[in-house]
mmCIF file of C-alpha atoms in Angstrom:
data_model
loop_
_atom_site.group_PDB
_atom_site.id
_atom_site.type_symbol
_atom_site.label_atom_id
_atom_site.label_comp_id
_atom_site.label_asym_id
_atom_site.label_seq_id
_atom_site.Cartn_x
_atom_site.Cartn_y
_atom_site.Cartn_z
ATOM 1 C CA PHE S 1 0.000 0.000 0.000
ATOM 2 C CA CYS S 2 1.999 2.910 -1.386
ATOM 3 C CA HIS S 3 0.391 5.811 0.467
ATOM 4 C CA GLU S 4 0.109 4.077 3.816
ATOM 5 C CA GLY S 5 3.669 2.744 3.585
ATOM 6 C CA THR S 6 2.650 -0.728 4.733
ATOM 7 C CA GLY S 7 2.369 -4.164 3.190
ATOM 8 C CA GLY S 8 3.259 -7.787 3.668
ATOM 9 C CA CYS S 9 2.965 -11.308 2.381
ATOM 10 C CA LEU S 10 -0.384 -13.033 2.852
ATOM 11 C CA SER S 11 -0.341 -16.629 3.982
ATOM 12 C CA ASP S 12 -2.882 -19.251 5.067
ATOM 13 C CA GLY S 13 -5.775 -17.679 6.936
ATOM 14 C CA ASP S 14 -4.659 -14.066 6.424
ATOM 15 C CA ILE S 15 -7.218 -11.363 5.672
ATOM 16 C CA VAL S 16 -6.616 -7.856 4.332
ATOM 17 C CA GLY S 17 -9.219 -5.146 3.828
ATOM 18 C CA PHE S 18 -8.922 -1.832 1.988
ATOM 19 C CA ASP S 19 -10.850 0.640 -0.148
ATOM 20 C CA TYR S 20 -10.604 -1.031 -3.534
ATOM 21 C CA HIS S 21 -11.644 2.018 -5.551
ATOM 22 C CA ARG S 22 -9.571 4.684 -3.804
ATOM 23 C CA GLU S 23 -6.567 3.007 -2.156
ATOM 24 C CA ILE S 24 -3.911 2.070 -4.683
ATOM 25 C CA HIS S 25 -2.048 -1.157 -4.072
ATOM 26 C CA VAL S 26 0.612 -3.243 -5.763
ATOM 27 C CA ILE S 27 0.554 -7.053 -5.926
ATOM 28 C CA ALA S 28 4.005 -8.498 -6.590
ATOM 29 C CA ASP S 29 5.582 -11.939 -6.586
ATOM 30 C CA ARG S 30 8.035 -13.041 -3.953
ATOM 31 C CA PRO S 31 11.613 -13.812 -5.065
ATOM 32 C CA THR S 32 10.907 -17.505 -4.472
ATOM 33 C CA PRO S 33 7.713 -18.635 -6.227
ATOM 34 C CA ASN S 34 5.198 -20.811 -4.410
ATOM 35 C CA LYS S 35 5.182 -24.467 -5.398
ATOM 36 C CA ASP S 36 1.573 -25.024 -4.366
ATOM 37 C CA ARG S 37 -1.497 -23.542 -5.974
ATOM 38 C CA ARG S 38 -3.018 -20.564 -4.217
ATOM 39 C CA VAL S 39 -6.699 -20.134 -3.487
ATOM 40 C CA THR S 40 -7.831 -16.582 -2.743
ATOM 41 C CA MET S 41 -11.347 -15.366 -2.041
ATOM 42 C CA LYS S 42 -11.982 -11.725 -2.913
ATOM 43 C CA LEU S 43 -15.036 -10.211 -1.253
ATOM 44 C CA HIS S 44 -16.196 -6.858 -2.654
ATOM 45 C CA TYR S 45 -18.765 -4.900 -0.676
ATOM 46 C CA VAL S 46 -20.104 -1.364 -0.416
ATOM 47 C CA VAL S 47 -20.636 0.528 2.846
ATOM 48 C CA TYR S 48 -22.909 3.562 2.780
ATOM 49 C CA PRO S 49 -25.274 5.456 5.103
ATOM 50 C CA LYS S 50 -28.933 4.465 4.943
ATOM 51 C CA CYS S 51 -29.901 7.963 3.839
ATOM 52 C CA PHE S 52 -27.777 7.423 0.689
ATOM 53 C CA GLY S 53 -29.394 4.069 -0.097
ATOM 54 C CA PRO S 54 -30.117 4.608 -3.824
ATOM 55 C CA PHE S 55 -26.687 6.104 -4.434
ATOM 56 C CA GLY S 56 -24.963 3.295 -2.486
ATOM 57 C CA ARG S 57 -26.778 0.568 -4.404
ATOM 58 C CA PHE S 58 -26.004 2.321 -7.695
ATOM 59 C CA LEU S 59 -22.317 2.482 -6.743
ATOM 60 C CA GLY S 60 -22.394 -1.212 -5.870
ATOM 61 C CA THR S 61 -23.857 -2.058 -9.281
ATOM 62 C CA LEU S 62 -21.202 0.005 -11.068
ATOM 63 C CA ALA S 63 -18.455 -1.674 -9.056
ATOM 64 C CA MET S 64 -19.826 -5.132 -9.905
ATOM 65 C CA VAL S 65 -20.008 -4.388 -13.628
ATOM 66 C CA TYR S 66 -16.494 -2.917 -13.631
ATOM 67 C CA ASN S 67 -14.958 -5.807 -11.686
ATOM 68 C CA THR S 68 -16.631 -8.411 -13.931
ATOM 69 C CA ALA S 69 -15.437 -6.721 -17.128
ATOM 70 C CA ALA S 70 -11.940 -6.131 -15.763
ATOM 71 C CA ARG S 71 -11.627 -9.768 -14.677
ATOM 72 C CA ARG S 72 -12.623 -11.060 -18.111
ATOM 73 C CA LEU S 73 -10.142 -8.721 -19.751
ATOM 74 C CA PHE S 74 -7.407 -9.866 -17.391
ATOM 75 C CA LEU S 75 -8.055 -13.576 -18.059
ATOM 76 C CA ASN S 76 -7.952 -13.019 -21.835
ATOM 77 C CA THR S 77 -4.610 -11.201 -21.649
ATOM 78 C CA ILE S 78 -2.658 -13.728 -19.560
ATOM 79 C CA ARG S 79 -1.459 -15.555 -22.703
ATOM 80 C CA PRO S 80 -2.637 -13.195 -25.437
ATOM 81 C CA THR S 81 -2.715 -13.908 -29.164
ATOM 82 C CA GLY S 82 -3.721 -11.656 -32.041
ATOM 83 C CA PHE S 83 -6.039 -8.847 -30.968
ATOM 84 C CA TRP S 84 -5.557 -9.669 -27.298
ATOM 85 C CA ARG S 85 -1.863 -8.761 -27.544
ATOM 86 C CA PHE S 86 -2.904 -5.183 -28.183
ATOM 87 C CA MET S 87 -5.415 -5.382 -25.347
ATOM 88 C CA ALA S 88 -2.690 -6.719 -23.025
ATOM 89 C CA TRP S 89 -0.550 -3.704 -23.867
ATOM 90 C CA MET S 90 -3.552 -1.453 -23.235
ATOM 91 C CA VAL S 91 -4.180 -3.060 -19.834
ATOM 92 C CA LEU S 92 -0.590 -2.519 -18.726
ATOM 93 C CA THR S 93 -0.426 1.042 -20.101
ATOM 94 C CA VAL S 94 -3.724 2.199 -18.618
ATOM 95 C CA THR S 95 -3.022 0.477 -15.299
ATOM 96 C CA ASN S 96 0.360 2.191 -14.930
ATOM 97 C CA ALA S 97 -1.071 5.565 -16.017
ATOM 98 C CA VAL S 98 -3.949 5.382 -13.525
ATOM 99 C CA PHE S 99 -1.590 4.166 -10.804
ATOM 100 C CA ASN S 100 0.785 7.114 -11.270
ATOM 101 C CA LEU S 101 -2.105 9.571 -11.551
ATOM 102 C CA GLU S 102 -3.593 8.338 -8.290
ATOM 103 C CA LYS S 103 -0.220 8.194 -6.545
ATOM 104 C CA TYR S 104 1.039 11.677 -7.430
ATOM 105 C CA ALA S 105 -2.127 13.716 -8.048
ATOM 106 C CA GLY S 106 -5.191 11.791 -6.960
ATOM 107 C CA LEU S 107 -8.116 11.162 -9.269
ATOM 108 C CA ASN S 108 -10.477 12.805 -6.764
ATOM 109 C CA ASN S 109 -8.327 15.926 -6.739
ATOM 110 C CA VAL S 110 -8.112 16.102 -10.518
ATOM 111 C CA MET S 111 -11.847 15.592 -11.018
ATOM 112 C CA SER S 112 -12.655 18.118 -8.284
ATOM 113 C CA ALA S 113 -10.441 20.722 -9.944
ATOM 114 C CA VAL S 114 -12.002 20.029 -13.362
ATOM 115 C CA ALA S 115 -15.520 20.284 -11.936
ATOM 116 C CA LEU S 116 -14.754 23.547 -10.132
ATOM 117 C CA TYR S 117 -13.249 25.004 -13.297
ATOM 118 C CA ALA S 118 -16.345 24.060 -15.291
ATOM 119 C CA ILE S 119 -18.658 25.544 -12.650
ATOM 120 C CA GLY S 120 -16.580 28.717 -12.578
ATOM 121 C CA GLN S 121 -17.266 29.327 -16.270
ATOM 122 C CA PHE S 122 -20.893 30.023 -15.362
ATOM 123 C CA ILE S 123 -20.350 31.924 -12.093
ATOM 124 C CA HIS S 124 -17.357 34.279 -12.158
ATOM 125 C CA PRO S 125 -13.946 34.455 -13.865
ATOM 126 C CA TYR S 126 -12.195 34.323 -10.478
ATOM 127 C CA PHE S 127 -14.368 31.569 -8.984
ATOM 128 C CA PHE S 128 -11.946 28.749 -9.802
ATOM 129 C CA MET S 129 -8.976 30.643 -8.379
ATOM 130 C CA ALA S 130 -10.869 31.673 -5.247
ATOM 131 C CA VAL S 131 -12.032 28.175 -4.286
ATOM 132 C CA THR S 132 -8.755 26.381 -5.105
ATOM 133 C CA SER S 133 -6.205 28.817 -3.670
ATOM 134 C CA PHE S 134 -6.853 28.082 0.009
ATOM 135 C CA THR S 135 -7.699 24.372 0.066
ATOM 136 C CA HIS S 136 -4.239 23.317 1.256
ATOM 137 C CA TYR S 137 -4.424 25.726 4.196
ATOM 138 C CA SER S 138 -7.691 24.127 5.297
ATOM 139 C CA MET S 139 -6.014 20.713 5.087
ATOM 140 C CA TYR S 140 -3.064 21.961 7.170
ATOM 141 C CA ILE S 141 -5.320 23.370 9.888
ATOM 142 C CA ALA S 142 -7.736 20.419 10.027
ATOM 143 C CA THR S 143 -5.008 17.751 9.998
ATOM 144 C CA TYR S 144 -2.918 19.513 12.633
ATOM 145 C CA HIS S 145 -6.005 19.763 14.837
ATOM 146 C CA CYS S 146 -7.083 16.113 14.482
ATOM 147 C CA ARG S 147 -3.722 14.300 14.190
ATOM 148 C CA GLY S 148 -5.407 10.907 14.289
ATOM 149 C CA ASN S 149 -6.351 8.235 11.715
ATOM 150 C CA ILE S 150 -4.669 10.224 8.941
ATOM 151 C CA ASN S 151 -3.318 8.488 5.850
ATOM 152 C CA PHE S 152 0.045 10.238 5.696
ATOM 153 C CA GLY S 153 0.744 9.504 2.029
ATOM 154 C CA VAL S 154 -2.680 10.714 0.883
ATOM 155 C CA PHE S 155 -2.347 13.851 3.015
ATOM 156 C CA LYS S 156 1.038 14.745 1.501
ATOM 157 C CA ARG S 157 -0.231 14.093 -2.008
ATOM 158 C CA ASN S 158 -3.351 16.216 -1.524
ATOM 159 C CA VAL S 159 -1.675 19.251 0.037
ATOM 160 C CA ILE S 160 1.106 19.248 -2.561
ATOM 161 C CA PHE S 161 -1.493 19.069 -5.353
ATOM 162 C CA TRP S 162 -3.600 21.967 -4.077
ATOM 163 C CA LYS S 163 -0.582 24.044 -3.053
ATOM 164 C CA THR S 164 0.891 23.617 -6.523
ATOM 165 C CA LEU S 165 -2.409 24.749 -8.018
ATOM 166 C CA ALA S 166 -2.507 27.788 -5.704
ATOM 167 C CA LEU S 167 1.053 28.791 -6.629
ATOM 168 C CA SER S 168 0.172 28.330 -10.305
ATOM 169 C CA HIS S 169 -2.603 30.901 -9.907
ATOM 170 C CA LEU S 170 -0.143 33.337 -8.345
ATOM 171 C CA GLY S 171 2.519 32.771 -10.973
ATOM 172 C CA TYR S 172 0.100 33.109 -13.877
ATOM 173 C CA ASN S 173 -1.418 36.348 -12.588
ATOM 174 C CA TYR S 174 2.038 37.732 -11.787
ATOM 175 C CA TYR S 175 3.064 37.026 -15.373
ATOM 176 C CA ILE S 176 0.040 38.576 -17.087
ATOM 177 C CA ASN S 177 0.194 41.693 -14.882
ATOM 178 C CA PHE S 178 3.989 41.955 -14.824
ATOM 179 C CA GLU S 179 5.682 45.273 -14.218
ATOM 180 C CA PHE S 180 9.394 45.328 -13.476
ATOM 181 C CA ASP S 181 9.845 45.786 -9.732
ATOM 182 C CA PRO S 182 13.251 44.784 -8.304
ATOM 183 C CA ILE S 183 12.005 44.828 -4.710
ATOM 184 C CA SER S 184 9.141 42.513 -5.621
ATOM 185 C CA LEU S 185 11.504 40.104 -7.349
ATOM 186 C CA ALA S 186 13.936 40.205 -4.414
ATOM 187 C CA MET S 187 11.124 39.414 -1.967
ATOM 188 C CA LEU S 188 9.973 36.511 -4.126
ATOM 189 C CA ILE S 189 13.457 35.022 -4.416
ATOM 190 C CA GLY S 190 14.419 35.654 -0.788
ATOM 191 C CA GLY S 191 11.120 34.559 0.719
ATOM 192 C CA TYR S 192 10.622 31.353 -1.209
ATOM 193 C CA GLY S 193 14.356 30.651 -0.999
ATOM 194 C CA LEU S 194 14.097 30.800 2.807
ATOM 195 C CA SER S 195 11.040 28.546 2.767
ATOM 196 C CA ALA S 196 12.798 26.049 0.495
ATOM 197 C CA ALA S 197 15.863 26.044 2.762
ATOM 198 C CA ALA S 198 13.633 25.299 5.765
ATOM 199 C CA ALA S 199 11.893 22.449 3.921
ATOM 200 C CA ASN S 200 15.249 21.032 2.850
ATOM 201 C CA ALA S 201 16.534 21.129 6.442
ATOM 202 C CA LEU S 202 13.472 19.304 7.765
ATOM 203 C CA GLY S 203 12.898 16.846 4.932
ATOM 204 C CA ILE S 204 9.657 16.264 3.075
ATOM 205 C CA ASP S 205 8.078 14.016 5.732
ATOM 206 C CA GLN S 206 8.758 16.304 8.681
ATOM 207 C CA THR S 207 7.709 19.332 6.625
ATOM 208 C CA TYR S 208 4.241 17.867 6.198
ATOM 209 C CA PHE S 209 3.485 16.932 9.824
ATOM 210 C CA GLY S 210 5.353 13.621 9.885
ATOM 211 C CA VAL S 211 6.217 14.129 13.562
ATOM 212 C CA GLU S 212 2.785 15.460 14.523
ATOM 213 C CA LEU S 213 1.129 12.422 12.936
ATOM 214 C CA GLY S 214 3.588 10.013 14.558
ATOM 215 C CA LYS S 215 5.061 8.812 11.259
ATOM 216 C CA VAL S 216 8.688 9.888 11.823
ATOM 217 C CA GLU S 217 10.880 10.478 14.858
ATOM 218 C CA PRO S 218 11.393 14.126 15.896
ATOM 219 C CA ASN S 219 14.468 15.697 14.356
ATOM 220 C CA PHE S 220 15.307 18.898 16.201
ATOM 221 C CA VAL S 221 17.046 20.879 13.462
ATOM 222 C CA SER S 222 19.644 23.370 14.649
ATOM 223 C CA CYS S 223 21.087 24.444 11.295
ATOM 224 C CA PHE S 224 20.093 27.413 9.148
ATOM 225 C CA PRO S 225 17.484 28.809 8.957
ATOM 226 C CA TYR S 226 16.071 27.360 12.198
ATOM 227 C CA ASN S 227 18.991 28.652 14.268
ATOM 228 C CA THR S 228 18.315 32.201 13.041
ATOM 229 C CA ILE S 229 14.632 32.737 12.220
ATOM 230 C CA PRO S 230 11.559 31.430 14.064
ATOM 231 C CA HIS S 231 9.039 29.601 11.859
ATOM 232 C CA PRO S 232 11.230 30.151 8.763
ATOM 233 C CA MET S 233 9.003 28.140 6.444
ATOM 234 C CA ILE S 234 5.880 30.171 7.146
ATOM 235 C CA ILE S 235 7.704 33.495 7.369
ATOM 236 C CA GLY S 236 9.564 32.806 4.121
ATOM 237 C CA SER S 237 6.334 31.930 2.349
ATOM 238 C CA MET S 238 4.652 35.080 3.663
ATOM 239 C CA VAL S 239 7.560 37.243 2.474
ATOM 240 C CA GLY S 240 7.260 35.618 -0.946
ATOM 241 C CA LEU S 241 3.518 36.240 -0.991
ATOM 242 C CA LEU S 242 4.059 39.875 -0.101
ATOM 243 C CA GLY S 243 6.519 39.979 -2.987
ATOM 244 C CA PHE S 244 3.612 39.222 -5.321
ATOM 245 C CA HIS S 245 1.558 41.926 -3.639
ATOM 246 C CA LYS S 246 4.400 44.459 -3.900
ATOM 247 C CA MET S 247 4.089 44.648 -7.677
ATOM 248 C CA ALA S 248 1.577 47.376 -8.536
ATOM 249 C CA GLY S 249 -0.010 45.561 -11.484
ATOM 250 C CA PHE S 250 -0.673 42.398 -9.500
ATOM 251 C CA ARG S 251 -1.960 44.378 -6.514
ATOM 252 C CA ALA S 252 -4.352 46.375 -8.685
ATOM 253 C CA ALA S 253 -5.747 43.288 -10.424
ATOM 254 C CA LEU S 254 -6.113 41.140 -7.274
ATOM 255 C CA PRO S 255 -6.081 43.383 -4.203
ATOM 256 C CA TYR S 256 -7.463 40.799 -1.761
ATOM 257 C CA LEU S 257 -5.753 37.590 -2.867
ATOM 258 C CA ILE S 258 -2.444 37.967 -0.999
ATOM 259 C CA PRO S 259 -4.024 39.300 2.244
ATOM 260 C CA ALA S 260 -6.246 36.221 2.257
ATOM 261 C CA HIS S 261 -3.198 33.948 1.802
ATOM 262 C CA CYS S 262 -1.373 35.686 4.641
ATOM 263 C CA ALA S 263 -4.443 35.472 6.893
ATOM 264 C CA PHE S 264 -4.597 31.689 6.448
ATOM 265 C CA TYR S 265 -0.866 31.391 7.143
ATOM 266 C CA MET S 266 -1.244 33.487 10.290
ATOM 267 C CA VAL S 267 -4.094 31.305 11.560
ATOM 268 C CA HIS S 268 -2.018 28.169 11.054
ATOM 269 C CA MET S 269 1.089 29.706 12.624
ATOM 270 C CA ILE S 270 -0.916 30.704 15.716
ATOM 271 C CA GLN S 271 -2.349 27.187 15.816
ATOM 272 C CA GLU S 272 1.152 25.676 15.811
ATOM 273 C CA GLN S 273 2.284 28.105 18.498
ATOM 274 C CA VAL S 274 -0.690 27.449 20.805
ATOM 275 C CA ASN S 275 -0.673 23.661 20.301
ATOM 276 C CA ASP S 276 3.082 23.159 20.180
ATOM 277 C CA ILE S 277 3.728 19.434 20.517
ATOM 278 C CA TYR S 278 7.456 20.023 20.953
ATOM 279 C CA ALA S 279 6.777 22.173 24.023
ATOM 280 C CA ASN S 280 4.807 19.294 25.558
ATOM 281 C CA VAL S 281 7.706 16.930 24.911
ATOM 282 C CA ALA S 282 10.124 19.423 26.484
ATOM 283 C CA ASP S 283 7.878 19.822 29.567
ATOM 284 C CA LYS S 284 7.667 16.067 30.065
ATOM 285 C CA THR S 285 11.432 15.730 29.726
ATOM 286 C CA LYS S 286 11.999 18.540 32.219
ATOM 287 C CA MET S 287 9.542 16.975 34.674
ATOM 288 C CA VAL S 288 11.282 13.588 34.511
ATOM 289 C CA VAL S 289 14.693 15.150 35.080
ATOM 290 C CA THR S 290 13.361 17.201 38.014
ATOM 291 C CA LYS S 291 11.925 14.110 39.656
ATOM 292 C CA LYS S 292 15.228 12.291 39.355
ATOM 293 C CA ILE S 293 17.160 15.183 40.852
ATOM 294 C CA THR S 294 14.768 15.880 43.741
ATOM 295 C CA SER S 295 14.348 12.234 44.709
ATOM 296 C CA THR S 296 18.023 11.737 45.516
ATOM 297 C CA PRO S 297 18.328 14.341 48.360
ATOM 298 C CA ARG S 298 15.232 12.894 50.037
ATOM 299 C CA LYS S 299 16.819 9.478 50.281
ATOM 300 C CA ALA S 300 20.043 11.013 51.524
ATOM 301 C CA ALA S 301 18.207 13.051 54.147
ATOM 302 C CA SER S 302 16.393 10.001 55.476
ATOM 303 C CA ALA S 303 19.671 8.104 55.661
ATOM 304 C CA LYS S 304 21.300 10.868 57.694
ATOM 305 C CA LYS S 305 18.501 10.765 60.266
ATOM 306 C CA THR S 306 19.014 7.078 61.102
ATOM 307 C CA PRO S 307 21.006 6.338 64.247
ATOM 308 C CA SER S 308 23.528 4.259 62.326
ATOM 309 C CA ALA S 309 24.295 7.192 60.044
ATOM 310 C CA LYS S 310 24.889 9.488 63.024
ATOM 311 C CA ALA S 311 27.006 6.982 64.911
ATOM 312 C CA SER S 312 29.134 5.952 61.966
ATOM 313 C CA PRO S 313 31.348 9.057 61.816
ATOM 314 C CA ARG S 314 31.919 9.015 65.597
ATOM 315 C CA THR S 315 32.625 5.291 66.011
ATOM 316 C CA PRO S 316 33.934 4.103 62.687
ATOM 317 C CA LYS S 317 35.907 1.257 64.170
ATOM 318 C CA LYS S 318 33.014 -0.317 66.123
ATOM 319 C CA THR S 319 30.995 -3.011 64.487
ATOM 320 C CA PRO S 320 27.319 -2.750 65.401
ATOM 321 C CA SER S 321 25.538 -5.807 66.709
ATOM 322 C CA LYS S 322 22.787 -7.617 64.816
ATOM 323 C CA SER S 323 20.102 -6.061 66.980
ATOM 324 C CA ALA S 324 21.552 -2.641 66.410
ATOM 325 C CA SER S 325 21.661 -3.193 62.648
ATOM 326 C CA ARG S 326 17.965 -4.047 62.631
ATOM 327 C CA THR S 327 17.021 -1.108 64.856
ATOM 328 C CA PRO S 328 17.213 1.566 62.125
ATOM 329 C CA LYS S 329 14.654 -0.342 60.071
ATOM 330 C CA LYS S 330 12.150 -0.077 62.934
ATOM 331 C CA THR S 331 12.782 3.542 63.720
ATOM 332 C CA PRO S 332 10.212 6.080 62.482
ATOM 333 C CA SER S 333 12.955 8.098 60.813
ATOM 334 C CA ARG S 334 11.791 7.035 57.289
ATOM 335 C CA THR S 335 8.181 7.961 57.845
ATOM 336 C CA PRO S 336 8.709 11.719 57.445
ATOM 337 C CA SER S 337 10.511 11.171 54.142
ATOM 338 C CA ARG S 338 7.552 9.202 52.792
ATOM 339 C CA ASN S 339 5.143 11.920 53.834
ATOM 340 C CA ARG S 340 7.224 14.515 52.121
ATOM 341 C CA ALA S 341 7.318 12.423 48.975
ATOM 342 C CA ARG S 342 3.534 12.169 48.962
ATOM 343 C CA ARG S 343 3.117 15.895 49.438
#
């Protein structure tokens, strides 16, 4: 399972379940082929809310028709001859194309973008840009808030897709409204250069909430730009966005686009600052260290209050009797230390 980053070899009695229509998967042979014949039962089913009964049953019918046709095509292309050779090539080509499309862009994302573009032709020229420029921010904020049961690969794919689309809107409108402005260009290069340096220092997985989602171990980066600038990725992106806004032609054509981008970035930056998971880790570490340090003097203090501890420096050469060695265990000198520990 490419997006989930998991997989394994099924054996006798093993069961695996996944979303057949939306979760891409790869079935491959082991290096050593099986000598025995394999028997696999594939159970396809549709789960839907009762209120969507007609739609759910319609989807089930479509899935059944597709699976039946695809299975027949597959069986006819195992050892193809004549026309079926071409169909075998078609099966492999289409399968690889759909696989790569789903892996790197997502068919749902592509179809959503196409549908929004078509709807925008009847509503407003800026409708498509308005509804697709801020989708990745919403995904950032929602995922950071939930941080549970998130498919990490799908999340990365989706935010990269919609962020790329949002940057394409900015780049296109910057180009068609271009007026030479050296300060604007410097802000674009410096801002997005800083953001790219921050992403490179963290790595792609940690950039997109790999630590927050529990997918990678925390890597506390101390190199540039994190040793110089707080939140360099967000600040760099905001400087780059303001570079777009600095150019008079862009600002006149789209006066509210960049302020809206910056507002979303500010909301997410405040969210990260308020719900800082690294601060919680640091507090827990500090608390553990404090407990270890404060527990040692308490034990030492209780030892000093025992009669044997007081007598030992005065009579180092005398060996205490057995009854004397047991006496400190019965003395109430340890009781105060336990009470202090409870308090």
